[in-house]
mmCIF file of N, CA and C in Angstrom:
data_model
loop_
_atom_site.group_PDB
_atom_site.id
_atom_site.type_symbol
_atom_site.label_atom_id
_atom_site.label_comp_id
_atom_site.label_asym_id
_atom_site.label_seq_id
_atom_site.Cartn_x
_atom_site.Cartn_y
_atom_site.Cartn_z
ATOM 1 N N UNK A 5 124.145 63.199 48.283
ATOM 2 C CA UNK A 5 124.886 64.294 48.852
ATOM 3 C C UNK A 5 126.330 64.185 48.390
ATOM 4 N N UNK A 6 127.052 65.252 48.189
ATOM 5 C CA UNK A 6 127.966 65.449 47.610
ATOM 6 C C UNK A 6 129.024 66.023 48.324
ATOM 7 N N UNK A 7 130.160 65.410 49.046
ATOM 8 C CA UNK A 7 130.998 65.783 49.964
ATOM 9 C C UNK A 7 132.317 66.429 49.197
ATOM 10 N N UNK A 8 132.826 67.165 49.809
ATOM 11 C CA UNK A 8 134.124 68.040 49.188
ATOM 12 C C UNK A 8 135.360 67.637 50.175
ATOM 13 N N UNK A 9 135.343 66.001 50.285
ATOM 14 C CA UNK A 9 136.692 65.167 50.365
ATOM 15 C C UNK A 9 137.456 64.327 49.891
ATOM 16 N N UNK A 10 138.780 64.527 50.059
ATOM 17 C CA UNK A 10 139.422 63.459 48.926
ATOM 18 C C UNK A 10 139.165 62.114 48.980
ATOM 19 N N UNK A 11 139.718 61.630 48.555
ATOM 20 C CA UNK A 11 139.553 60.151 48.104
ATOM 21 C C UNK A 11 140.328 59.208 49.721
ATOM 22 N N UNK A 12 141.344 59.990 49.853
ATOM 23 C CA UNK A 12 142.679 59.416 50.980
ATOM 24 C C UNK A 12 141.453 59.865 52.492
ATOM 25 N N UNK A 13 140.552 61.075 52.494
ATOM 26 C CA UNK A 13 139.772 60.962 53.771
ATOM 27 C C UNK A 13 139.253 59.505 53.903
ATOM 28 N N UNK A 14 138.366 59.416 52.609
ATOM 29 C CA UNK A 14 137.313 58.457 52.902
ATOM 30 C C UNK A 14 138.028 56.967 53.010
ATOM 31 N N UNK A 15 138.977 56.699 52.645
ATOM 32 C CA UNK A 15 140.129 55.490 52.222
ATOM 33 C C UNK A 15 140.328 55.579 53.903
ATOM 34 N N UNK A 16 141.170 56.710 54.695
ATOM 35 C CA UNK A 16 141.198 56.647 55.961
ATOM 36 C C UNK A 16 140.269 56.137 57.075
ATOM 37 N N UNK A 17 139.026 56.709 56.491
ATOM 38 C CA UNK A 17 137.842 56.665 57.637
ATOM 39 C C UNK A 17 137.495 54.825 57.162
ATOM 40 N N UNK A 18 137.467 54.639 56.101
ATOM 41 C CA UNK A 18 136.985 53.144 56.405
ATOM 42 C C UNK A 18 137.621 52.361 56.764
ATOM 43 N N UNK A 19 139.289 52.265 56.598
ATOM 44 C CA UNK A 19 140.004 51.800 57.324
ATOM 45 C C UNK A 19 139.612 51.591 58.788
ATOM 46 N N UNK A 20 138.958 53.005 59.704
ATOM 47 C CA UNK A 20 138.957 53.074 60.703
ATOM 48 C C UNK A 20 137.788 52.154 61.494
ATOM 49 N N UNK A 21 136.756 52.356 60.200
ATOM 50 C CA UNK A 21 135.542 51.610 60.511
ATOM 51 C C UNK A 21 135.816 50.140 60.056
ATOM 52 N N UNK A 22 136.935 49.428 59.350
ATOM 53 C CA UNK A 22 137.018 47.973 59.637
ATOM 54 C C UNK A 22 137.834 47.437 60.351
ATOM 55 N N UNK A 23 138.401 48.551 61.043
ATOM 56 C CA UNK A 23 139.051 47.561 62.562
ATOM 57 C C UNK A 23 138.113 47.984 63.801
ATOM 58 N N UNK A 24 137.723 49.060 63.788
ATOM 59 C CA UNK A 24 136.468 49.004 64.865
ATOM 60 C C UNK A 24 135.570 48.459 64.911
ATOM 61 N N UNK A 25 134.732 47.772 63.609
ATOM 62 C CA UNK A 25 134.017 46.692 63.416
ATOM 63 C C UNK A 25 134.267 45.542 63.130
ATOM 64 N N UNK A 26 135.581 45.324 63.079
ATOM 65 C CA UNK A 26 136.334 43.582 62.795
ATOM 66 C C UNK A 26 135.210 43.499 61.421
ATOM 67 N N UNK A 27 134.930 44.107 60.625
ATOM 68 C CA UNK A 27 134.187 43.687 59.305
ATOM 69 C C UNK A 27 135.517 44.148 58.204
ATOM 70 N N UNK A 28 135.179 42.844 56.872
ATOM 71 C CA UNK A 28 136.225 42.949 56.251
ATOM 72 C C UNK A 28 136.366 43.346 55.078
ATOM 73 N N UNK A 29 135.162 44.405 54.810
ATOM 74 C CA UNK A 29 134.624 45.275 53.181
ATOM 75 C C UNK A 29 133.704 46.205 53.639
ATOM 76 N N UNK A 30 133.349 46.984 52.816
ATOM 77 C CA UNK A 30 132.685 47.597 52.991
ATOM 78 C C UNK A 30 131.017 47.379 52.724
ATOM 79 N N UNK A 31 130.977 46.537 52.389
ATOM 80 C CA UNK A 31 129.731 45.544 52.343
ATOM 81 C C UNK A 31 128.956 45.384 53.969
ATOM 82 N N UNK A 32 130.315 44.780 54.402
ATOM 83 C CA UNK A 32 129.926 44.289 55.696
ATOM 84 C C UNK A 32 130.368 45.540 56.932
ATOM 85 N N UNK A 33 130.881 46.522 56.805
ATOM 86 C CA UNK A 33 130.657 47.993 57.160
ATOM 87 C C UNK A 33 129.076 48.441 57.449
ATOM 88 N N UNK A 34 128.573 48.440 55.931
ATOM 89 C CA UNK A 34 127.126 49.094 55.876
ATOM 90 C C UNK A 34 126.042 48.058 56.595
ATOM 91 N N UNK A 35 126.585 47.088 56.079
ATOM 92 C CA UNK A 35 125.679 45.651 57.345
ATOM 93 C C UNK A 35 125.491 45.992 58.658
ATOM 94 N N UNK A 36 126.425 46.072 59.456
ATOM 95 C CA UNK A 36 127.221 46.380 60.488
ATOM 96 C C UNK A 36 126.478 47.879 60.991
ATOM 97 N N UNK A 37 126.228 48.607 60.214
ATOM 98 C CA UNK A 37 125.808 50.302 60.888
ATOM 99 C C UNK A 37 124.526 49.810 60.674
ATOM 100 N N UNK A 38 123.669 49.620 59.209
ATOM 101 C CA UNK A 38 122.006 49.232 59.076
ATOM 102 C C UNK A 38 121.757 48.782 60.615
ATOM 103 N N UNK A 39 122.595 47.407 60.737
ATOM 104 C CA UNK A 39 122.136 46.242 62.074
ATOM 105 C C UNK A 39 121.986 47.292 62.986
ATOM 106 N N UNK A 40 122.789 48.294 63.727
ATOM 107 C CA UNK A 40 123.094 48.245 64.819
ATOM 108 C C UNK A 40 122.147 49.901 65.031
ATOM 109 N N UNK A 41 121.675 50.775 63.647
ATOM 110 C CA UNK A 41 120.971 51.466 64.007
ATOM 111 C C UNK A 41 121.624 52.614 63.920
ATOM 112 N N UNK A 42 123.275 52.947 63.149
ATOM 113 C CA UNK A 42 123.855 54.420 62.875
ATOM 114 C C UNK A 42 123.721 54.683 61.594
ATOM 115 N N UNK A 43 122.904 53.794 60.513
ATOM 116 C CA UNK A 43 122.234 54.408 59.488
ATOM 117 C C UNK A 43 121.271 53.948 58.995
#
């Protein structure tokens, strides 16, 4: 799927998702959602 956002959204949003998950890449982001069942 092919989203029509910049680069600075997605840069924002993961920011957001590695202090809400204390995870420290995005590696351990996608770990982190698989585990817990939001993807």
């Amino acid at each position: 799927m092919i989203l029509s956002i910049s680069e600075n959204t997605v840069n924002f949003h993961q920011k957001n998702m590695q202090r809400k998950f204390n995870a420290p890449n995005k590696t351990q982001i996608a770990c982190y959602a698989v585990a817990t069942g939001l993807i």
